[in-house]
CSV table of C-alpha atoms in Angstrom, one decimal:
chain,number,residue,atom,x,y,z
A,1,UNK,CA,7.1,145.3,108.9
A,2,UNK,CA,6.2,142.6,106.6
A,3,UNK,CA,7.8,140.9,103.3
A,4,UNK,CA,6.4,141.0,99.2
A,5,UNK,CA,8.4,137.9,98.3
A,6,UNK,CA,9.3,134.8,101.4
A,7,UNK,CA,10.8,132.0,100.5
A,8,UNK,CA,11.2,128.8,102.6
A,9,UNK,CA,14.2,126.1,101.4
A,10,UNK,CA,12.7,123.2,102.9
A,11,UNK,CA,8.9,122.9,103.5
A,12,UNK,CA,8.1,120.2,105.8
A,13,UNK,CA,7.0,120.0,109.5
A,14,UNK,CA,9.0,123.8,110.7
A,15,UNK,CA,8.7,125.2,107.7
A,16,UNK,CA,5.4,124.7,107.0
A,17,UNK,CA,4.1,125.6,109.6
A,18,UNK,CA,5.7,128.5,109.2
A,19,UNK,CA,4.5,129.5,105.9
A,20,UNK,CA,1.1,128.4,107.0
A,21,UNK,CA,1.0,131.0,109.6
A,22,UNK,CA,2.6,133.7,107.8
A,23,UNK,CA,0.1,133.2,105.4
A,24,UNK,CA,-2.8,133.8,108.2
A,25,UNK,CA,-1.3,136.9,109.5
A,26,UNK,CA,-0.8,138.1,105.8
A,27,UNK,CA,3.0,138.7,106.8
A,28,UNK,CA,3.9,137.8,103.4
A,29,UNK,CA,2.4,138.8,99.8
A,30,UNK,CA,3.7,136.0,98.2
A,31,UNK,CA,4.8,132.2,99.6
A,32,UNK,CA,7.9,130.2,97.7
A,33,UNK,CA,8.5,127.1,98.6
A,34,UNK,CA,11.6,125.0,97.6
A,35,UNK,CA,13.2,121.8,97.7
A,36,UNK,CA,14.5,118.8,95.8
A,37,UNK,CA,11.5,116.6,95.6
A,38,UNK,CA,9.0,117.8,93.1
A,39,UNK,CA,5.9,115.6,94.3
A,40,UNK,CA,6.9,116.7,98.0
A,41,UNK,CA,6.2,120.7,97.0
A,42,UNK,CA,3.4,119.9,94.8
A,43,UNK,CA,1.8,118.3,98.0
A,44,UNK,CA,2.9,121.5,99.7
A,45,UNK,CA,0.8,123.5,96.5
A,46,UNK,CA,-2.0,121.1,96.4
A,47,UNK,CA,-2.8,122.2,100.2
A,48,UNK,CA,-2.3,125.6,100.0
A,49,UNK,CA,1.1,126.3,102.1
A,50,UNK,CA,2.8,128.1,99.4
A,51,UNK,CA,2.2,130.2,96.2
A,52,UNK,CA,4.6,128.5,94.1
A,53,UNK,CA,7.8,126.5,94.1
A,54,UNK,CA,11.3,126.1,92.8
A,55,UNK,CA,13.5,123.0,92.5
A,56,UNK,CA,16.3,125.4,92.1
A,57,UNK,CA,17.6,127.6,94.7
A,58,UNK,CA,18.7,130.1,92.7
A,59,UNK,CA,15.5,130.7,91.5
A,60,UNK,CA,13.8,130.4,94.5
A,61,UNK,CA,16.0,133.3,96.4
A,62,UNK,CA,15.7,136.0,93.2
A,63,UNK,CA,14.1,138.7,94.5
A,64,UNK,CA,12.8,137.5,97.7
A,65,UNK,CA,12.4,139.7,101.2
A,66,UNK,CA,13.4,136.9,103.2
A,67,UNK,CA,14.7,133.5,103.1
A,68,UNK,CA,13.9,130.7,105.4
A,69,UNK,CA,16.4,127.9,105.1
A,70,UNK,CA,14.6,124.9,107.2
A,71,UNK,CA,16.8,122.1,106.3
A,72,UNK,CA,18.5,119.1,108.2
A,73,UNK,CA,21.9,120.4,110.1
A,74,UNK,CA,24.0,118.6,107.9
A,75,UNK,CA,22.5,120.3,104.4
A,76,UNK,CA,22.9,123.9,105.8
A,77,UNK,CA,26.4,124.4,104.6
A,78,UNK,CA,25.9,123.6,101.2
A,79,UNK,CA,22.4,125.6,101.0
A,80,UNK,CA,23.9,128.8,102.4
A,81,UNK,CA,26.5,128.4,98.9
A,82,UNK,CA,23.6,128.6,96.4
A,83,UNK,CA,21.7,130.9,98.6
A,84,UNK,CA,25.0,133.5,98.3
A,85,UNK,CA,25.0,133.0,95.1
A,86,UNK,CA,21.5,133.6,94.2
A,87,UNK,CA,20.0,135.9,96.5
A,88,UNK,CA,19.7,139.9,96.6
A,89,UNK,CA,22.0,141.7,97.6
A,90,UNK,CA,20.1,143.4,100.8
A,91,UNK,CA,18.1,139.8,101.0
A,92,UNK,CA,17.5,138.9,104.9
A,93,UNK,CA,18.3,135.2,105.5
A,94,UNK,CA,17.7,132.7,108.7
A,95,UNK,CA,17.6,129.3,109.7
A,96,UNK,CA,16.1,126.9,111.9
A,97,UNK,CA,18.8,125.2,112.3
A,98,UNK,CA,18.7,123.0,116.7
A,99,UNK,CA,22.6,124.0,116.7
A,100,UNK,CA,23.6,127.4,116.4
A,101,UNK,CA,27.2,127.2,116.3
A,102,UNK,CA,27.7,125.0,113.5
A,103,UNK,CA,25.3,127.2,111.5
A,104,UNK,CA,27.2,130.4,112.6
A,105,UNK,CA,30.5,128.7,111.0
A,106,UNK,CA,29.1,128.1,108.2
A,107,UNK,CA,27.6,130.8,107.4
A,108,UNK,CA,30.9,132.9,108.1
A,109,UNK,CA,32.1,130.8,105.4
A,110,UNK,CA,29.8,130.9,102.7
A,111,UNK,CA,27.6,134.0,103.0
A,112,UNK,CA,30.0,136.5,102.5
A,113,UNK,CA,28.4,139.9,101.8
A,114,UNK,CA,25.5,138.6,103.0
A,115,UNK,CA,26.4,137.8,106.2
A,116,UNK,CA,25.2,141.1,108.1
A,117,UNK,CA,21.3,140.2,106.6
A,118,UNK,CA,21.7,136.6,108.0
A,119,UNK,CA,20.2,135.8,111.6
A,120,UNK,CA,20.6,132.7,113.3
A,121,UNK,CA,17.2,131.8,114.5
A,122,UNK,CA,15.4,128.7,115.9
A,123,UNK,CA,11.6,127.8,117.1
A,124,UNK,CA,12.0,126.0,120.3
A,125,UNK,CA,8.6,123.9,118.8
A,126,UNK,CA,7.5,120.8,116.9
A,127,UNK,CA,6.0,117.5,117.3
A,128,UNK,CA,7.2,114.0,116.1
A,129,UNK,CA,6.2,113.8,113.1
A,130,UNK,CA,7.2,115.3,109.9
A,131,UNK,CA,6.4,116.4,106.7
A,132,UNK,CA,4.0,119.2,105.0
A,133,UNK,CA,1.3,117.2,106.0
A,134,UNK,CA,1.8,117.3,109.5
A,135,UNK,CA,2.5,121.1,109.5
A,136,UNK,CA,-0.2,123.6,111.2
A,137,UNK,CA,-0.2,127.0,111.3
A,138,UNK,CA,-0.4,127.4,115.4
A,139,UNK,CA,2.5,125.6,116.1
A,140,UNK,CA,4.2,128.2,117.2
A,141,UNK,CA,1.7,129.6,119.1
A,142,UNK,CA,3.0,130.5,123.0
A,143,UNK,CA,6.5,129.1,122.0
A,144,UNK,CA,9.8,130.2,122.4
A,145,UNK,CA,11.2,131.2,119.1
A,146,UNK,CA,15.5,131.6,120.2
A,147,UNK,CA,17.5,134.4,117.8
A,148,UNK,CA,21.2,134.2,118.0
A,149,UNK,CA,22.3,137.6,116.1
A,150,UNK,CA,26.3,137.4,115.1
A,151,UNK,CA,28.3,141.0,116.0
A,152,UNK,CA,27.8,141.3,112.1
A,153,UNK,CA,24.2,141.1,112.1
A,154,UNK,CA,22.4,144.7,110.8
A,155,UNK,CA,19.5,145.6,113.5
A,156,UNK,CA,17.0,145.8,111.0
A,157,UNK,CA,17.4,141.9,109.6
A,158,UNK,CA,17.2,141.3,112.9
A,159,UNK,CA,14.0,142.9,113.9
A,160,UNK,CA,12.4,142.1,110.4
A,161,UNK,CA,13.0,138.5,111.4
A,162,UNK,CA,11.9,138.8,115.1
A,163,UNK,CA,8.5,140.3,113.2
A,164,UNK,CA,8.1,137.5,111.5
A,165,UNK,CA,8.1,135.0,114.3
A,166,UNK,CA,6.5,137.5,116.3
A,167,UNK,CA,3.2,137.1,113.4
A,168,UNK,CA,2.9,133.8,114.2
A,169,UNK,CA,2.5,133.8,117.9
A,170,UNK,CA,5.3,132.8,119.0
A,171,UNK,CA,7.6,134.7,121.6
A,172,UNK,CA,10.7,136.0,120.4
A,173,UNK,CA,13.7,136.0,122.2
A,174,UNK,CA,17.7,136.6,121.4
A,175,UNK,CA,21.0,134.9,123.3
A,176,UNK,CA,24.2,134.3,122.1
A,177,UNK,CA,24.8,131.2,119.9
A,178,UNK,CA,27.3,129.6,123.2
A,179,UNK,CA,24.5,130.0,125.4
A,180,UNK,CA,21.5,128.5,123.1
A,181,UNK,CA,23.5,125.6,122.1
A,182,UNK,CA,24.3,124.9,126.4
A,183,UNK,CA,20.9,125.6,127.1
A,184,UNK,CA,19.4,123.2,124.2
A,185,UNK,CA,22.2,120.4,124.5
A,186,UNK,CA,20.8,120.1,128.2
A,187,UNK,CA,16.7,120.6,127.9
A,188,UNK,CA,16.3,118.9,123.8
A,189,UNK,CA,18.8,117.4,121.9
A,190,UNK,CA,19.8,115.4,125.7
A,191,UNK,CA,15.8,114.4,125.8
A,192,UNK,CA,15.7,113.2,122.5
A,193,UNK,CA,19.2,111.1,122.7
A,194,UNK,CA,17.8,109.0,125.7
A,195,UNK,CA,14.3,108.8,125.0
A,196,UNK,CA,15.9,106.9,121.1
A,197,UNK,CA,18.2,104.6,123.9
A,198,UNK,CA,15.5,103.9,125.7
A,199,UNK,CA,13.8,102.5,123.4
A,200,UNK,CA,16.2,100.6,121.3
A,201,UNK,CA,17.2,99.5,124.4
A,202,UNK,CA,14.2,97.7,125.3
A,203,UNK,CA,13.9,96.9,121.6
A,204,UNK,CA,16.6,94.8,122.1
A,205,UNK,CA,15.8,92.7,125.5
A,206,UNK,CA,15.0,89.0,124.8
A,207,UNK,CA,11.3,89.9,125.9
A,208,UNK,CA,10.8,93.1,124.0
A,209,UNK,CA,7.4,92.0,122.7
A,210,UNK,CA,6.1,91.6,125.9
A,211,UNK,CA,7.7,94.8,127.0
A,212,UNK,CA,6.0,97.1,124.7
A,213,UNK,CA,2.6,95.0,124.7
A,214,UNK,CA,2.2,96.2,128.5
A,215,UNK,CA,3.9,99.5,128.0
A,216,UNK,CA,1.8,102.4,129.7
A,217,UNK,CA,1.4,105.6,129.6
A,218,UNK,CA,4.4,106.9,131.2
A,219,UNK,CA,6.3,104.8,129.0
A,220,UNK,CA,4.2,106.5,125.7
A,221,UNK,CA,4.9,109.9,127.3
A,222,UNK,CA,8.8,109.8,127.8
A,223,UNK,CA,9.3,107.5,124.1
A,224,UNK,CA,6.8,109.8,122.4
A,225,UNK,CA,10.3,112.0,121.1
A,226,UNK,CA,11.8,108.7,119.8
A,227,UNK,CA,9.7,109.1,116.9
A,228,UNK,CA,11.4,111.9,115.3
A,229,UNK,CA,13.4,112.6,112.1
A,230,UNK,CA,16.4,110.0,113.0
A,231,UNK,CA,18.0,111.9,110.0
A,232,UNK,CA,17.2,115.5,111.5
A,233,UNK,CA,18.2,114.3,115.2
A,234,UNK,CA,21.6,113.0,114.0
A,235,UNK,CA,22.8,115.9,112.3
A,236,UNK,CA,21.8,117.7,115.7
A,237,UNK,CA,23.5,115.9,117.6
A,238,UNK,CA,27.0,115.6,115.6
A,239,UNK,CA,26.5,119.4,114.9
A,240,UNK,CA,25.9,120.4,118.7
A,241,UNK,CA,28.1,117.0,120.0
A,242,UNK,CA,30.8,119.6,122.6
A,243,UNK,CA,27.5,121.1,124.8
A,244,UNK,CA,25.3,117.4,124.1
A,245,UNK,CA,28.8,115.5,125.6
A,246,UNK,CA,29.3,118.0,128.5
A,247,UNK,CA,25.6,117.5,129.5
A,248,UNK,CA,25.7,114.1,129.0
A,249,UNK,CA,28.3,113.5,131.4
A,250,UNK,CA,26.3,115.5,133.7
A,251,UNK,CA,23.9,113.2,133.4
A,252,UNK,CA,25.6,109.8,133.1
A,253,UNK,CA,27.2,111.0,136.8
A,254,UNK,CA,23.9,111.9,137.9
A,255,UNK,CA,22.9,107.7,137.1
A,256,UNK,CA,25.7,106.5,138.4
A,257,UNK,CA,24.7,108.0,142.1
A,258,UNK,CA,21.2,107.1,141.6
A,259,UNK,CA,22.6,103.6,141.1
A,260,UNK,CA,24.3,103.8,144.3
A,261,UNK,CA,21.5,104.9,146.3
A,262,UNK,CA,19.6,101.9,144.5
A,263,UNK,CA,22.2,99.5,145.1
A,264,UNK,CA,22.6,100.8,149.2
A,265,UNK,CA,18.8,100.7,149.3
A,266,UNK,CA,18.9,104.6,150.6
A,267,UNK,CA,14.9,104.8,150.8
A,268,UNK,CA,15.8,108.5,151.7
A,269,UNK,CA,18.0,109.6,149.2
A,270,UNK,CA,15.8,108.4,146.3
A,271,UNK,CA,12.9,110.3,148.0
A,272,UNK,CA,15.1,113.2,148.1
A,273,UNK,CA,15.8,112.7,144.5
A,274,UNK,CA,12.3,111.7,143.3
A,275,UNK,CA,10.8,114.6,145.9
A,276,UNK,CA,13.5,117.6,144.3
A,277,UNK,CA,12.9,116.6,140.7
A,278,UNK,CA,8.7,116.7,141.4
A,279,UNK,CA,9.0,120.4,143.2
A,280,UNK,CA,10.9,121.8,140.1
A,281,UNK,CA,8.8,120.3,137.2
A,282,UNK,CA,5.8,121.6,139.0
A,283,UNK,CA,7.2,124.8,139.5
A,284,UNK,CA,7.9,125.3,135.5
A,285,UNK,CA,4.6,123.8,135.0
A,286,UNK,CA,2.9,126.5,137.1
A,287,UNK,CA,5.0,129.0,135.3
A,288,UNK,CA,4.2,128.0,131.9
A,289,UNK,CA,0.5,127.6,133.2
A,290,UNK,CA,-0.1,124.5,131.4
């Protein structure tokens, strides 16, 4: 199951990558890239991540198998309009959208006849930079990729889809869009909110300077996520804000006891803590084998 014609509506870090390794599994005859900035898609050319490029999205979609739409949270709406009204009309269409329900809305209200070849989709993978430059084509490699069919998605757009992340190594999984946007408020978008406080946090202590002359590894490790897309991380969060608030109460109740047990000076229950929070990573560790 593979595609003549792909096209991916935004080609930076996640998309692509993902054109890169489509390209190596020769999922895909033919590659278009599109977006708004010119010299940005001739970068994408010059390097050999897609075959062409549009500026327009109607011309981009015409006659294509499938069509990636890998742009910020807050652009989907109004990409998913010109998509519908350029596209095929048995086109399949995804995303890779962090928040599924937001996406599932809006396509409801903009694909129309082309909502049973739309499937939700997103690649639980990336790093903190962005831009074509930093894409590679084993990103995905051993990584979750999450599809969130709707009750109208048609089986086959779903399993063409599933191939396609399948071809780049990644492993392909489906939920419903309630549960993905729980399970990812909890173990990404909550990460990524207080590893950004964190840092502007510190950033803005009388001493920063000295702070962040003397910060060590640990520090480099946990504040590594604050240097994502602030753009791409605030659309995520507004667009997934219900599950992201729920878990961050969970946490915010979680500090207030640990402040307790810091304030009482309960050696013991911060072991408990410290020892309970060690057996679990490991154990995921183990699992993952890495």
């Amino acid at each position: 199951m593979t595609a003549r014609r792909l096209t991916i509506i935004g080609v930076g870090l996640i998309g692509g990558s993902l054109a890169r390794a489509v390209r190596t599994a020769g999922w895909a005859t033919e590659i278009v890239g599109c977006g708004r900035d010119e010299t940005h898609l001739e970068e994408a050319l010059r390097l050999g991540v897609i075959d062409r490029y549009e500026t327009r999205i109607a011309a981009a979609v015409a006659d294509a198998d499938v069509i990636v739409v890998a742009v910020p949270m807050g652009a989907m709406r109004a990409v998913f309009e010109q998509v519908a009204a350029g596209a095929g009309a048995e086109a399949i269409i995804t995303d890779v959208g962090s928040a599924k329900g937001t996406v599932a809305a809006a396509a409801r209200a903009t694909l129309g006849a082309h909502l049973p070849y739309f499937v939700p989709g997103h690649p639980i993978a990336g790093t903190e930079k962005s831009g074509v430059a930093a894409s590679f084509a084993e990103l995905f490699v051993g990584h979750s990729v999450i599809l969130t069919p709707l009750d109208e998605t048609q089986p086959d757009a779903l399993a063409t889809v599933g191939a396609m992340w399948a071809c780049t190594g990644a492993h392909v999984m489906t939920m419903s869009v309630e549960h993905h946007d729980a399970v990812l408020a909890a173990t990404s978008h909550l990460p990524h909110m207080l590893a950004y406080l964190l840092v502007d946090t510190l950033a803005r202590m009388d001493d920063s300077e000295e702070i962040f002359e003397y910060a060590a590894g640990g520090f480099r490790d946990f504040s590594r996520i604050a240097s994502s897309d602030p753009v791409m991380w605030r659309d995520i969060c507004i667009a997934n804000r219900d599950a992201l608030l729920y878990s961050l109460q969970r946490f915010t109740d979680s500090l207030g006891e640990l402040r307790a047990q810091l304030e009482a000076g309960d050696g013991e229950s911060l072991m408990k803590l410290f020892a309970r929070a060690k057996a679990t990573r490991d154990r995921m560790v183990k699992r993952r084998g890495s």
